[in-house]
Tab-separated table of C-alpha atoms in Angstrom:
chain	number	residue	atom	x	y	z
Y	1	UNK	CA	-14.881	-22.884	10.777
Y	2	UNK	CA	-16.227	-19.836	9.375
Y	3	UNK	CA	-16.106	-18.217	6.914
Y	4	UNK	CA	-17.078	-15.093	5.242
Y	5	UNK	CA	-17.391	-14.503	1.707
Y	6	UNK	CA	-17.565	-10.249	1.627
Y	7	UNK	CA	-18.827	-10.140	-2.026
Y	8	UNK	CA	-22.158	-9.704	-3.772
Y	9	UNK	CA	-21.392	-11.972	-6.746
Y	10	UNK	CA	-23.609	-15.182	-6.697
Y	11	UNK	CA	-21.363	-16.672	-9.181
Y	12	UNK	CA	-18.531	-16.853	-6.409
Y	13	UNK	CA	-20.876	-17.654	-3.859
Y	14	UNK	CA	-21.824	-20.672	-6.061
Y	15	UNK	CA	-18.053	-21.537	-6.167
Y	16	UNK	CA	-17.613	-21.633	-2.416
Y	17	UNK	CA	-20.549	-22.645	-1.621
Y	18	UNK	CA	-19.470	-26.396	-3.532
Y	19	UNK	CA	-16.126	-26.499	-1.407
Y	20	UNK	CA	-17.255	-24.732	2.151
Y	21	UNK	CA	-20.345	-24.832	4.358
Y	22	UNK	CA	-21.799	-23.425	5.952
Y	23	UNK	CA	-21.095	-20.025	4.055
Y	24	UNK	CA	-21.339	-16.432	4.944
Y	25	UNK	CA	-22.411	-14.433	2.174
Y	26	UNK	CA	-22.518	-10.266	3.167
Y	27	UNK	CA	-21.401	-7.832	0.562
Y	28	UNK	CA	-19.174	-4.915	1.864
Y	29	UNK	CA	-20.788	-1.329	1.422
Y	30	UNK	CA	-18.989	1.574	0.155
Y	31	UNK	CA	-16.341	0.512	-1.665
Y	32	UNK	CA	-14.367	2.552	-4.000
Y	33	UNK	CA	-14.051	0.721	-6.917
Y	34	UNK	CA	-12.564	3.122	-9.322
Y	35	UNK	CA	-10.212	1.360	-10.766
Y	36	UNK	CA	-6.658	3.490	-10.349
Y	37	UNK	CA	-3.961	4.191	-13.376
Y	38	UNK	CA	-1.733	0.986	-14.159
Y	39	UNK	CA	-1.484	-2.321	-15.619
Y	40	UNK	CA	-5.465	-3.763	-15.231
Y	41	UNK	CA	-3.471	-6.919	-12.662
Y	42	UNK	CA	-2.683	-4.034	-10.789
Y	43	UNK	CA	-6.002	-2.131	-10.666
Y	44	UNK	CA	-7.948	-5.132	-9.664
Y	45	UNK	CA	-5.384	-5.797	-7.355
Y	46	UNK	CA	-6.108	-2.774	-5.651
Y	47	UNK	CA	-9.421	-2.927	-5.741
Y	48	UNK	CA	-9.298	-5.555	-4.280
Y	49	UNK	CA	-6.881	-4.672	-1.522
Y	50	UNK	CA	-9.466	-1.627	-0.793
Y	51	UNK	CA	-12.190	-4.630	-0.178
Y	52	UNK	CA	-9.773	-6.250	2.512
Y	53	UNK	CA	-9.632	-2.812	4.188
Y	54	UNK	CA	-13.268	-2.607	4.140
Y	55	UNK	CA	-13.148	-5.630	6.606
Y	56	UNK	CA	-14.379	-4.562	10.025
Y	57	UNK	CA	-12.202	-5.884	12.807
Y	58	UNK	CA	-13.499	-8.628	15.101
Y	59	UNK	CA	-15.788	-9.614	12.453
Y	60	UNK	CA	-15.749	-13.205	14.020
Y	61	UNK	CA	-14.803	-15.362	10.941
Y	62	UNK	CA	-12.042	-17.758	10.886
Y	63	UNK	CA	-11.553	-16.633	7.154
Y	64	UNK	CA	-12.815	-13.620	5.134
Y	65	UNK	CA	-12.819	-13.872	0.864
Y	66	UNK	CA	-12.432	-10.934	-0.845
Y	67	UNK	CA	-12.286	-10.354	-4.893
Y	68	UNK	CA	-11.958	-7.972	-7.733
Y	69	UNK	CA	-12.739	-9.442	-11.196
Y	70	UNK	CA	-11.745	-7.420	-14.173
Y	71	UNK	CA	-11.873	-7.530	-18.339
Y	72	UNK	CA	-9.098	-6.328	-20.300
Y	73	UNK	CA	-9.887	-4.368	-23.370
Y	74	UNK	CA	-7.985	-6.230	-26.390
Y	75	UNK	CA	-7.068	-2.864	-27.854
Y	76	UNK	CA	-5.161	-1.252	-24.911
Y	77	UNK	CA	-3.662	-4.044	-21.940
Y	78	UNK	CA	-3.878	-0.874	-19.503
Y	79	UNK	CA	-7.170	-0.493	-19.834
Y	80	UNK	CA	-10.238	-2.642	-17.709
Y	81	UNK	CA	-13.574	-2.354	-19.649
Y	82	UNK	CA	-15.830	-2.209	-16.470
Y	83	UNK	CA	-19.208	-3.207	-15.781
Y	84	UNK	CA	-21.954	-1.967	-18.038
Y	85	UNK	CA	-23.905	0.699	-16.594
Y	86	UNK	CA	-27.102	0.309	-19.192
Y	87	UNK	CA	-28.138	-1.996	-21.731
Y	88	UNK	CA	-26.893	0.073	-24.933
Y	89	UNK	CA	-23.331	0.192	-23.039
Y	90	UNK	CA	-23.425	-3.384	-22.530
Y	91	UNK	CA	-24.449	-3.947	-26.003
Y	92	UNK	CA	-21.135	-1.250	-27.635
Y	93	UNK	CA	-18.737	-3.773	-24.493
Y	94	UNK	CA	-20.238	-7.136	-26.103
Y	95	UNK	CA	-19.671	-6.118	-29.854
Y	96	UNK	CA	-16.255	-4.739	-28.889
Y	97	UNK	CA	-15.487	-8.413	-27.430
Y	98	UNK	CA	-17.072	-10.250	-30.504
Y	99	UNK	CA	-15.188	-12.639	-32.346
Y	100	UNK	CA	-12.069	-11.376	-30.266
Y	101	UNK	CA	-9.993	-12.680	-27.532
Y	102	UNK	CA	-9.332	-11.085	-24.105
Y	103	UNK	CA	-7.907	-11.294	-20.947
Y	104	UNK	CA	-10.038	-11.596	-17.767
Y	105	UNK	CA	-8.291	-10.877	-14.545
Y	106	UNK	CA	-9.322	-11.813	-10.897
Y	107	UNK	CA	-7.576	-10.988	-8.088
Y	108	UNK	CA	-8.717	-12.520	-4.521
Y	109	UNK	CA	-7.794	-11.803	-0.814
Y	110	UNK	CA	-8.219	-14.307	2.321
Y	111	UNK	CA	-7.860	-13.130	5.429
Y	112	UNK	CA	-6.775	-16.874	7.579
Y	113	UNK	CA	-6.032	-15.716	11.270
Y	114	UNK	CA	-5.994	-11.675	10.721
Y	115	UNK	CA	-3.636	-11.502	8.011
Y	116	UNK	CA	-4.399	-11.333	4.547
Y	117	UNK	CA	-2.746	-12.991	1.236
Y	118	UNK	CA	-3.484	-11.931	-2.041
Y	119	UNK	CA	-3.862	-13.490	-5.715
Y	120	UNK	CA	-4.292	-12.274	-9.025
Y	121	UNK	CA	-4.282	-14.103	-12.127
Y	122	UNK	CA	-5.321	-13.975	-15.550
Y	123	UNK	CA	-7.343	-15.698	-17.967
Y	124	UNK	CA	-8.027	-15.915	-22.115
Y	125	UNK	CA	-11.354	-15.729	-23.361
Y	126	UNK	CA	-12.128	-16.124	-27.323
Y	127	UNK	CA	-15.660	-15.024	-28.231
Y	128	UNK	CA	-17.098	-16.353	-31.051
Y	129	UNK	CA	-18.445	-13.278	-33.762
Y	130	UNK	CA	-21.567	-13.011	-32.199
Y	131	UNK	CA	-24.998	-12.515	-34.309
Y	132	UNK	CA	-27.323	-9.181	-34.089
Y	133	UNK	CA	-29.953	-12.186	-32.861
Y	134	UNK	CA	-27.104	-13.451	-29.958
Y	135	UNK	CA	-26.483	-9.675	-29.394
Y	136	UNK	CA	-29.767	-8.803	-28.809
Y	137	UNK	CA	-30.897	-12.388	-26.373
Y	138	UNK	CA	-27.920	-11.533	-24.372
Y	139	UNK	CA	-28.955	-8.092	-23.530
Y	140	UNK	CA	-32.793	-8.670	-23.320
Y	141	UNK	CA	-31.672	-11.576	-20.673
Y	142	UNK	CA	-30.012	-8.763	-18.451
Y	143	UNK	CA	-27.568	-11.661	-18.326
Y	144	UNK	CA	-25.079	-8.626	-18.421
Y	145	UNK	CA	-26.317	-6.721	-15.305
Y	146	UNK	CA	-23.239	-6.326	-12.547
Y	147	UNK	CA	-21.000	-8.550	-15.075
Y	148	UNK	CA	-17.208	-7.450	-15.776
Y	149	UNK	CA	-17.407	-7.135	-19.773
Y	150	UNK	CA	-21.233	-7.076	-19.707
Y	151	UNK	CA	-21.293	-11.198	-19.788
Y	152	UNK	CA	-21.612	-14.210	-17.505
Y	153	UNK	CA	-18.988	-16.908	-19.536
Y	154	UNK	CA	-21.096	-19.957	-16.992
Y	155	UNK	CA	-24.451	-18.438	-18.146
Y	156	UNK	CA	-25.547	-17.592	-21.641
Y	157	UNK	CA	-22.416	-16.801	-22.473
Y	158	UNK	CA	-20.829	-20.502	-22.361
Y	159	UNK	CA	-22.339	-21.088	-26.212
Y	160	UNK	CA	-20.700	-18.393	-27.769
Y	161	UNK	CA	-17.110	-18.324	-26.108
Y	162	UNK	CA	-14.556	-20.135	-24.771
Y	163	UNK	CA	-11.813	-20.621	-22.035
Y	164	UNK	CA	-8.355	-20.572	-23.893
Y	165	UNK	CA	-6.077	-20.563	-21.326
Y	166	UNK	CA	-6.515	-20.088	-17.690
Y	167	UNK	CA	-8.689	-21.558	-15.112
Y	168	UNK	CA	-12.485	-20.989	-15.425
Y	169	UNK	CA	-12.796	-19.929	-11.914
Y	170	UNK	CA	-10.762	-16.630	-12.673
Y	171	UNK	CA	-13.245	-15.665	-14.976
Y	172	UNK	CA	-15.812	-16.271	-13.280
Y	173	UNK	CA	-14.532	-14.380	-10.385
Y	174	UNK	CA	-12.041	-15.947	-7.828
Y	175	UNK	CA	-8.092	-16.804	-8.968
Y	176	UNK	CA	-7.902	-20.390	-8.734
Y	177	UNK	CA	-4.496	-20.429	-6.430
Y	178	UNK	CA	-6.725	-18.864	-3.478
Y	179	UNK	CA	-9.449	-21.857	-4.396
Y	180	UNK	CA	-6.632	-24.293	-3.916
Y	181	UNK	CA	-5.295	-22.969	-0.710
Y	182	UNK	CA	-9.795	-23.124	0.395
Y	183	UNK	CA	-9.572	-27.138	-0.488
């Protein structure tokens, strides 16, 4: 069975490679990831659907996987924090999340036999109060690059944050219900 993960996320690839071999990993290009208005759950699904629409017909794979993940702003249920543009933006995001709980939303689309099915799930993550020393290490490690909310729960942030509700796979980029379907 040929499975294509249409994503540049190494975390998503690591999760799927434990379940599926061989896995073809190739990101889509030029997909508009500008969040629309609405709740974060609607935003993440809309972007995931855009990615699905960008998958070329006749790709030759049995299954295609697309996904998007957003970190919700703990102060506004309709605002996503996005990915940091630079180290100062990452620092501001981490300070905003420090000592707080927030939701992480993932949408995953599976194309099986030409038909798309979409899954949207959220999890709750709680950060410890991050000291200046911890913040400095997180920023200097570049672990924030390309990460929604400027952190990777399976990376350096693991010792400073915890999953309160939901599935870790959702925080790492894939809806757990989609993974169950693939298992």
